[in-house]
Amino acid sequence: MPLPSRVEISMAGDAPWLFLSPHLDDAVLSCGALIEAQAQGRQIIVATLFTESTPPPHTRAAGSFMRQCTVLDAGELFQARQAEDRAVLQDMGVQSIHLGEVDALFRRRRKPPILGSSAWERLLPELTHRYPTYRFDIALGRIAKGDQQLIRQLRGDVAGLMAQTKAELLFCPAGVGKHVDHLITREVGKGHPENVVMYSDFPYDLAAGPDETHMSKLGFVPWTWDTGLDAKPGRIRQYSTQADALFPSGVIPRKPETYFVPGLTNGSA
């Protein structure tokens, strides 16, 4: 008989759990069924890292994203997204925290790449953004050097949340799909090896799998949750600025949630 996972051991008690969500929907997309079930008997906190935009001019990639969301003003879009997240999590009996970092689509370089860049930025905003494109930057699976300080800062922020909430488990994305904000959130979560559990990033995991080499090095193995999945599409649709863009066919697949937990040795998690 296999030994119980870190999650299964924690389920025997009622200690708080803290979920790190890269964006204003990721925790519910990837973990909504487990979150809603566990919120009935323990405190669940969802801390979302990247919850803000920046003023224009925006890159073509950012403009495409706003058009998909049918809200063409970035400030209005992120206010709507924050309100959606608070409402969904409140309905689920979950505490929401927004950490206020800038989404990768809108994140600028700390220093302009060239002198007098304001005119250049208006003509070609990509010059002053840390991740100028989606396909070749954000989704490339490579964290920019300029974001290393951000990782260190966020690790401190999350350490404070862990102490404040007394969370027993810390959930973070596994980075399926290689979105840079998901990889940053994974790096932040890995700063707490005694507590961390990783979750498979939905809906990226409909088309891609986890980094097997990375998981093997960590010694993590999969664990599945398939209870309460019927209610999950309704929760996802409450993120009305996002649902149609994420699922243009109108169908939200019913997929069991996958988590990655440390393999057990000598009977301990």
mmCIF file of C-alpha atoms in Angstrom:
data_model
loop_
_atom_site.group_PDB
_atom_site.id
_atom_site.type_symbol
_atom_site.label_atom_id
_atom_site.label_comp_id
_atom_site.label_asym_id
_atom_site.label_seq_id
_atom_site.Cartn_x
_atom_site.Cartn_y
_atom_site.Cartn_z
ATOM 1 C CA MET A 1 0.000 0.000 0.000
ATOM 2 C CA PRO A 2 1.470 3.414 -0.950
ATOM 3 C CA LEU A 3 2.301 5.807 1.845
ATOM 4 C CA PRO A 4 0.067 8.901 2.230
ATOM 5 C CA SER A 5 1.185 12.135 0.622
ATOM 6 C CA ARG A 6 1.965 15.416 2.371
ATOM 7 C CA VAL A 7 -1.509 16.651 1.361
ATOM 8 C CA GLU A 8 -3.293 13.557 2.664
ATOM 9 C CA ILE A 9 -1.468 13.816 5.996
ATOM 10 C CA SER A 10 -2.458 17.468 6.325
ATOM 11 C CA MET A 11 -6.081 16.618 5.498
ATOM 12 C CA ALA A 12 -6.307 14.755 8.788
ATOM 13 C CA GLY A 13 -6.118 18.119 10.594
ATOM 14 C CA ASP A 14 -7.500 21.600 10.106
ATOM 15 C CA ALA A 15 -4.403 23.791 9.779
ATOM 16 C CA PRO A 16 -4.595 26.679 7.280
ATOM 17 C CA TRP A 17 -3.423 26.272 3.683
ATOM 18 C CA LEU A 18 -1.929 29.064 1.567
ATOM 19 C CA PHE A 19 -2.241 28.989 -2.238
ATOM 20 C CA LEU A 20 -0.004 31.152 -4.422
ATOM 21 C CA SER A 21 -1.746 32.226 -7.622
ATOM 22 C CA PRO A 22 0.300 33.933 -10.350
ATOM 23 C CA HIS A 23 -2.726 35.752 -11.794
ATOM 24 C CA LEU A 24 -6.273 36.657 -10.838
ATOM 25 C CA ASP A 25 -7.860 33.277 -11.686
ATOM 26 C CA ASP A 26 -5.039 30.702 -11.652
ATOM 27 C CA ALA A 27 -5.715 29.223 -8.211
ATOM 28 C CA VAL A 28 -9.360 28.516 -9.055
ATOM 29 C CA LEU A 29 -8.514 27.284 -12.558
ATOM 30 C CA SER A 30 -5.972 24.790 -11.255
ATOM 31 C CA CYS A 31 -7.110 24.033 -7.696
ATOM 32 C CA GLY A 32 -10.732 25.184 -7.430
ATOM 33 C CA ALA A 33 -12.226 21.814 -6.525
ATOM 34 C CA LEU A 34 -9.704 21.092 -3.756
ATOM 35 C CA ILE A 35 -9.906 24.656 -2.460
ATOM 36 C CA GLU A 36 -13.700 24.653 -2.229
ATOM 37 C CA ALA A 37 -13.793 21.259 -0.520
ATOM 38 C CA GLN A 38 -11.154 22.160 2.044
ATOM 39 C CA ALA A 39 -12.610 25.601 2.763
ATOM 40 C CA GLN A 40 -15.463 23.823 4.527
ATOM 41 C CA GLY A 41 -13.172 22.740 7.345
ATOM 42 C CA ARG A 42 -10.052 24.925 7.392
ATOM 43 C CA GLN A 43 -8.877 28.433 6.570
ATOM 44 C CA ILE A 44 -7.847 28.740 2.938
ATOM 45 C CA ILE A 45 -5.938 31.811 1.767
ATOM 46 C CA VAL A 46 -5.236 32.610 -1.888
ATOM 47 C CA ALA A 47 -2.456 35.138 -2.422
ATOM 48 C CA THR A 48 -2.242 36.405 -6.007
ATOM 49 C CA LEU A 49 1.127 37.832 -6.989
ATOM 50 C CA PHE A 50 0.624 39.646 -10.310
ATOM 51 C CA THR A 51 -2.487 41.791 -9.970
ATOM 52 C CA GLU A 52 -1.643 45.101 -11.655
ATOM 53 C CA SER A 53 -0.990 46.660 -15.058
ATOM 54 C CA THR A 54 0.889 49.840 -16.050
ATOM 55 C CA PRO A 55 -0.256 52.893 -18.042
ATOM 56 C CA PRO A 56 0.120 52.942 -21.848
ATOM 57 C CA PRO A 57 1.826 52.701 -24.234
ATOM 58 C CA HIS A 58 1.423 48.931 -24.267
ATOM 59 C CA THR A 59 3.017 46.223 -26.364
ATOM 60 C CA ARG A 60 1.170 44.440 -29.137
ATOM 61 C CA ALA A 61 0.979 41.365 -26.920
ATOM 62 C CA ALA A 62 -0.698 43.354 -24.133
ATOM 63 C CA GLY A 63 -3.108 44.934 -26.619
ATOM 64 C CA SER A 64 -4.048 41.509 -27.963
ATOM 65 C CA PHE A 65 -4.737 40.284 -24.425
ATOM 66 C CA MET A 66 -6.985 43.266 -23.655
ATOM 67 C CA ARG A 67 -8.942 42.718 -26.869
ATOM 68 C CA GLN A 68 -9.466 39.071 -25.933
ATOM 69 C CA CYS A 69 -10.829 40.235 -22.578
ATOM 70 C CA THR A 70 -13.002 42.847 -24.397
ATOM 71 C CA VAL A 71 -11.741 45.586 -22.038
ATOM 72 C CA LEU A 72 -9.369 47.944 -23.831
ATOM 73 C CA ASP A 73 -8.237 50.000 -20.844
ATOM 74 C CA ALA A 74 -5.640 48.108 -18.786
ATOM 75 C CA GLY A 75 -6.482 49.891 -15.540
ATOM 76 C CA GLU A 76 -10.191 49.117 -15.900
ATOM 77 C CA LEU A 77 -9.423 45.520 -16.852
ATOM 78 C CA PHE A 78 -7.333 44.836 -13.787
ATOM 79 C CA GLN A 79 -9.821 46.531 -11.483
ATOM 80 C CA ALA A 80 -12.481 44.216 -12.929
ATOM 81 C CA ARG A 81 -10.219 41.196 -12.539
ATOM 82 C CA GLN A 82 -9.475 42.040 -8.906
ATOM 83 C CA ALA A 83 -13.196 42.425 -8.193
ATOM 84 C CA GLU A 84 -13.943 39.093 -9.893
ATOM 85 C CA ASP A 85 -11.295 37.324 -7.843
ATOM 86 C CA ARG A 86 -12.513 38.745 -4.549
ATOM 87 C CA ALA A 87 -16.119 37.819 -5.365
ATOM 88 C CA VAL A 88 -15.356 34.248 -6.461
ATOM 89 C CA LEU A 89 -13.152 33.490 -3.479
ATOM 90 C CA GLN A 90 -15.613 35.066 -1.053
ATOM 91 C CA ASP A 91 -18.350 32.834 -2.480
ATOM 92 C CA MET A 92 -16.077 29.848 -1.859
ATOM 93 C CA GLY A 93 -15.382 30.890 1.728
ATOM 94 C CA VAL A 94 -11.761 31.736 0.938
ATOM 95 C CA GLN A 95 -9.633 34.723 1.958
ATOM 96 C CA SER A 96 -8.074 36.652 -0.937
ATOM 97 C CA ILE A 97 -4.854 38.683 -0.845
ATOM 98 C CA HIS A 98 -3.526 40.709 -3.791
ATOM 99 C CA LEU A 99 0.224 41.355 -3.642
ATOM 100 C CA GLY A 100 0.175 44.105 -6.275
ATOM 101 C CA GLU A 101 3.010 43.119 -8.612
ATOM 102 C CA VAL A 102 2.782 43.972 -12.322
ATOM 103 C CA ASP A 103 1.701 41.277 -14.778
ATOM 104 C CA ALA A 104 4.472 40.179 -17.188
ATOM 105 C CA LEU A 105 2.552 41.588 -20.162
ATOM 106 C CA PHE A 106 2.901 45.075 -18.672
ATOM 107 C CA ARG A 107 6.197 44.827 -16.777
ATOM 108 C CA ARG A 108 8.742 47.412 -17.865
ATOM 109 C CA ARG A 109 12.498 47.372 -17.659
ATOM 110 C CA ARG A 110 13.883 49.247 -14.662
ATOM 111 C CA LYS A 111 15.914 51.559 -16.907
ATOM 112 C CA PRO A 112 15.087 52.666 -20.469
ATOM 113 C CA PRO A 113 17.283 50.838 -22.994
ATOM 114 C CA ILE A 114 18.195 54.061 -24.824
ATOM 115 C CA LEU A 115 18.373 57.778 -24.044
ATOM 116 C CA GLY A 116 15.299 59.818 -24.858
ATOM 117 C CA SER A 117 13.288 56.607 -24.943
ATOM 118 C CA SER A 118 9.896 58.243 -24.363
ATOM 119 C CA ALA A 119 9.474 58.924 -28.077
ATOM 120 C CA TRP A 120 10.775 55.488 -28.945
ATOM 121 C CA GLU A 121 8.421 53.921 -26.409
ATOM 122 C CA ARG A 122 5.435 55.540 -28.073
ATOM 123 C CA LEU A 123 6.572 54.209 -31.446
ATOM 124 C CA LEU A 124 7.726 50.790 -30.237
ATOM 125 C CA PRO A 125 6.704 50.012 -26.640
ATOM 126 C CA GLU A 126 8.436 46.630 -26.858
ATOM 127 C CA LEU A 127 11.768 48.433 -26.371
ATOM 128 C CA THR A 128 10.986 49.314 -22.760
ATOM 129 C CA HIS A 129 9.155 46.159 -21.649
ATOM 130 C CA ARG A 130 10.889 43.288 -19.904
ATOM 131 C CA TYR A 131 8.933 40.700 -21.894
ATOM 132 C CA PRO A 132 8.189 42.366 -25.264
ATOM 133 C CA THR A 133 6.262 39.436 -26.789
ATOM 134 C CA TYR A 134 4.178 36.566 -25.512
ATOM 135 C CA ARG A 135 5.409 33.699 -27.654
ATOM 136 C CA PHE A 136 9.124 34.519 -27.651
ATOM 137 C CA ASP A 137 9.438 36.013 -24.162
ATOM 138 C CA ILE A 138 6.630 35.338 -21.689
ATOM 139 C CA ALA A 139 5.993 31.752 -22.819
ATOM 140 C CA LEU A 140 9.624 30.905 -23.538
ATOM 141 C CA GLY A 141 10.253 29.449 -20.096
ATOM 142 C CA ARG A 142 13.081 31.819 -19.179
ATOM 143 C CA ILE A 143 12.916 34.289 -16.286
ATOM 144 C CA ALA A 144 14.567 37.619 -17.144
ATOM 145 C CA LYS A 145 17.614 38.578 -15.109
ATOM 146 C CA GLY A 146 15.796 41.735 -14.072
ATOM 147 C CA ASP A 147 13.172 39.676 -12.236
ATOM 148 C CA GLN A 148 15.624 37.999 -9.840
ATOM 149 C CA GLN A 149 15.248 40.830 -7.337
ATOM 150 C CA LEU A 150 11.482 40.479 -7.632
ATOM 151 C CA ILE A 151 11.760 36.793 -6.726
ATOM 152 C CA ARG A 152 13.794 37.642 -3.639
ATOM 153 C CA GLN A 153 11.274 40.290 -2.607
ATOM 154 C CA LEU A 154 8.323 37.949 -3.118
ATOM 155 C CA ARG A 155 9.994 35.204 -1.112
ATOM 156 C CA GLY A 156 10.170 37.630 1.782
ATOM 157 C CA ASP A 157 6.537 38.632 1.299
ATOM 158 C CA VAL A 158 5.401 35.005 1.258
ATOM 159 C CA ALA A 159 7.546 34.147 4.276
ATOM 160 C CA GLY A 160 5.653 36.871 6.111
ATOM 161 C CA LEU A 161 2.325 35.431 4.971
ATOM 162 C CA MET A 162 3.347 31.949 6.076
ATOM 163 C CA ALA A 163 4.191 33.256 9.537
ATOM 164 C CA GLN A 164 1.042 35.394 9.721
ATOM 165 C CA THR A 165 -1.384 32.694 8.574
ATOM 166 C CA LYS A 166 0.440 29.757 10.212
ATOM 167 C CA ALA A 167 -0.208 27.844 6.995
ATOM 168 C CA GLU A 168 0.794 24.189 7.099
ATOM 169 C CA LEU A 169 0.978 23.788 3.313
ATOM 170 C CA LEU A 170 2.018 26.239 0.606
ATOM 171 C CA PHE A 171 0.664 25.510 -2.882
ATOM 172 C CA CYS A 172 2.392 26.943 -5.944
ATOM 173 C CA PRO A 173 2.244 26.246 -9.697
ATOM 174 C CA ALA A 174 4.413 23.559 -11.275
ATOM 175 C CA GLY A 175 5.001 25.830 -14.263
ATOM 176 C CA VAL A 176 3.239 23.691 -16.872
ATOM 177 C CA GLY A 177 3.082 25.855 -20.003
ATOM 178 C CA LYS A 178 6.234 27.802 -18.994
ATOM 179 C CA HIS A 179 4.520 31.177 -18.502
ATOM 180 C CA VAL A 180 7.164 33.318 -16.842
ATOM 181 C CA ASP A 181 4.868 34.560 -14.050
ATOM 182 C CA HIS A 182 4.032 30.942 -13.204
ATOM 183 C CA LEU A 183 7.733 30.067 -13.130
ATOM 184 C CA ILE A 184 8.449 33.026 -10.849
ATOM 185 C CA THR A 185 5.648 31.926 -8.532
ATOM 186 C CA ARG A 186 7.103 28.411 -8.528
ATOM 187 C CA GLU A 187 10.508 29.785 -7.538
ATOM 188 C CA VAL A 188 8.892 31.723 -4.700
ATOM 189 C CA GLY A 189 7.105 28.607 -3.464
ATOM 190 C CA LYS A 190 10.302 26.545 -3.593
ATOM 191 C CA GLY A 191 11.702 28.844 -0.936
ATOM 192 C CA HIS A 192 9.588 26.820 1.545
ATOM 193 C CA PRO A 193 10.640 23.200 0.856
ATOM 194 C CA GLU A 194 9.165 21.900 4.116
ATOM 195 C CA ASN A 195 5.695 23.130 3.186
ATOM 196 C CA VAL A 196 5.462 23.302 -0.595
ATOM 197 C CA VAL A 197 3.048 21.395 -2.810
ATOM 198 C CA MET A 198 2.946 22.138 -6.537
ATOM 199 C CA TYR A 199 -0.155 22.118 -8.707
ATOM 200 C CA SER A 200 -0.510 21.411 -12.413
ATOM 201 C CA ASP A 201 -1.327 24.624 -14.281
ATOM 202 C CA PHE A 202 -4.780 24.392 -15.901
ATOM 203 C CA PRO A 203 -5.649 24.890 -18.759
ATOM 204 C CA TYR A 204 -2.010 24.766 -19.915
ATOM 205 C CA ASP A 205 -1.934 21.104 -18.886
ATOM 206 C CA LEU A 206 -4.545 20.268 -21.528
ATOM 207 C CA ALA A 207 -1.758 20.589 -24.105
ATOM 208 C CA ALA A 208 1.479 20.195 -22.130
ATOM 209 C CA GLY A 209 2.885 18.158 -19.291
ATOM 210 C CA PRO A 210 5.078 19.000 -16.313
ATOM 211 C CA ASP A 211 8.835 19.321 -16.599
ATOM 212 C CA GLU A 212 9.638 15.706 -15.727
ATOM 213 C CA THR A 213 13.354 16.398 -15.261
ATOM 214 C CA HIS A 214 12.620 19.248 -12.859
ATOM 215 C CA MET A 215 10.128 17.165 -10.865
ATOM 216 C CA SER A 216 12.523 14.239 -10.732
ATOM 217 C CA LYS A 217 15.293 16.424 -9.338
ATOM 218 C CA LEU A 218 12.916 17.680 -6.670
ATOM 219 C CA GLY A 219 11.745 14.151 -5.897
ATOM 220 C CA PHE A 220 8.100 15.132 -6.440
ATOM 221 C CA VAL A 221 5.431 12.639 -7.515
ATOM 222 C CA PRO A 222 1.846 13.266 -8.748
ATOM 223 C CA TRP A 223 -1.248 13.185 -6.521
ATOM 224 C CA THR A 224 -4.783 13.569 -7.906
ATOM 225 C CA TRP A 225 -7.985 15.198 -6.614
ATOM 226 C CA ASP A 226 -11.226 14.477 -8.501
ATOM 227 C CA THR A 227 -13.981 15.382 -6.020
ATOM 228 C CA GLY A 228 -16.282 18.343 -6.708
ATOM 229 C CA LEU A 229 -15.255 18.826 -10.326
ATOM 230 C CA ASP A 230 -18.843 19.344 -11.541
ATOM 231 C CA ALA A 231 -19.077 22.688 -9.716
ATOM 232 C CA LYS A 232 -15.726 23.960 -10.948
ATOM 233 C CA PRO A 233 -16.755 25.259 -14.425
ATOM 234 C CA GLY A 234 -19.308 27.527 -12.783
ATOM 235 C CA ARG A 235 -16.618 29.031 -10.583
ATOM 236 C CA ILE A 236 -14.339 29.547 -13.570
ATOM 237 C CA ARG A 237 -17.135 31.304 -15.476
ATOM 238 C CA GLN A 238 -17.424 33.803 -12.621
ATOM 239 C CA TYR A 239 -14.144 35.186 -13.979
ATOM 240 C CA SER A 240 -16.143 36.727 -16.796
ATOM 241 C CA THR A 241 -13.304 38.807 -18.256
ATOM 242 C CA GLN A 242 -11.239 35.646 -18.701
ATOM 243 C CA ALA A 243 -13.478 32.634 -19.326
ATOM 244 C CA ASP A 244 -14.359 33.279 -22.980
ATOM 245 C CA ALA A 245 -10.756 34.071 -23.890
ATOM 246 C CA LEU A 246 -9.482 30.944 -22.157
ATOM 247 C CA PHE A 247 -12.215 28.660 -23.499
ATOM 248 C CA PRO A 248 -13.392 30.133 -26.833
ATOM 249 C CA SER A 249 -15.380 26.987 -27.658
ATOM 250 C CA GLY A 250 -17.536 27.625 -24.592
ATOM 251 C CA VAL A 251 -16.629 24.226 -23.135
ATOM 252 C CA ILE A 252 -14.564 24.035 -19.942
ATOM 253 C CA PRO A 253 -13.094 20.512 -19.798
ATOM 254 C CA ARG A 254 -13.733 18.439 -16.696
ATOM 255 C CA LYS A 255 -10.212 17.443 -15.702
ATOM 256 C CA PRO A 256 -9.052 16.030 -12.341
ATOM 257 C CA GLU A 257 -6.652 18.319 -10.529
ATOM 258 C CA THR A 258 -3.052 17.145 -10.342
ATOM 259 C CA TYR A 259 -0.668 18.044 -7.558
ATOM 260 C CA PHE A 260 3.002 17.215 -7.078
ATOM 261 C CA VAL A 261 4.205 16.253 -3.635
ATOM 262 C CA PRO A 262 7.543 15.066 -2.249
ATOM 263 C CA GLY A 263 8.028 11.331 -2.651
ATOM 264 C CA LEU A 264 7.960 9.689 0.742
ATOM 265 C CA THR A 265 11.031 8.064 2.225
ATOM 266 C CA ASN A 266 11.284 6.272 5.572
ATOM 267 C CA GLY A 267 7.585 6.868 6.086
ATOM 268 C CA SER A 268 7.794 10.675 6.295
ATOM 269 C CA ALA A 269 6.414 13.438 4.072
#
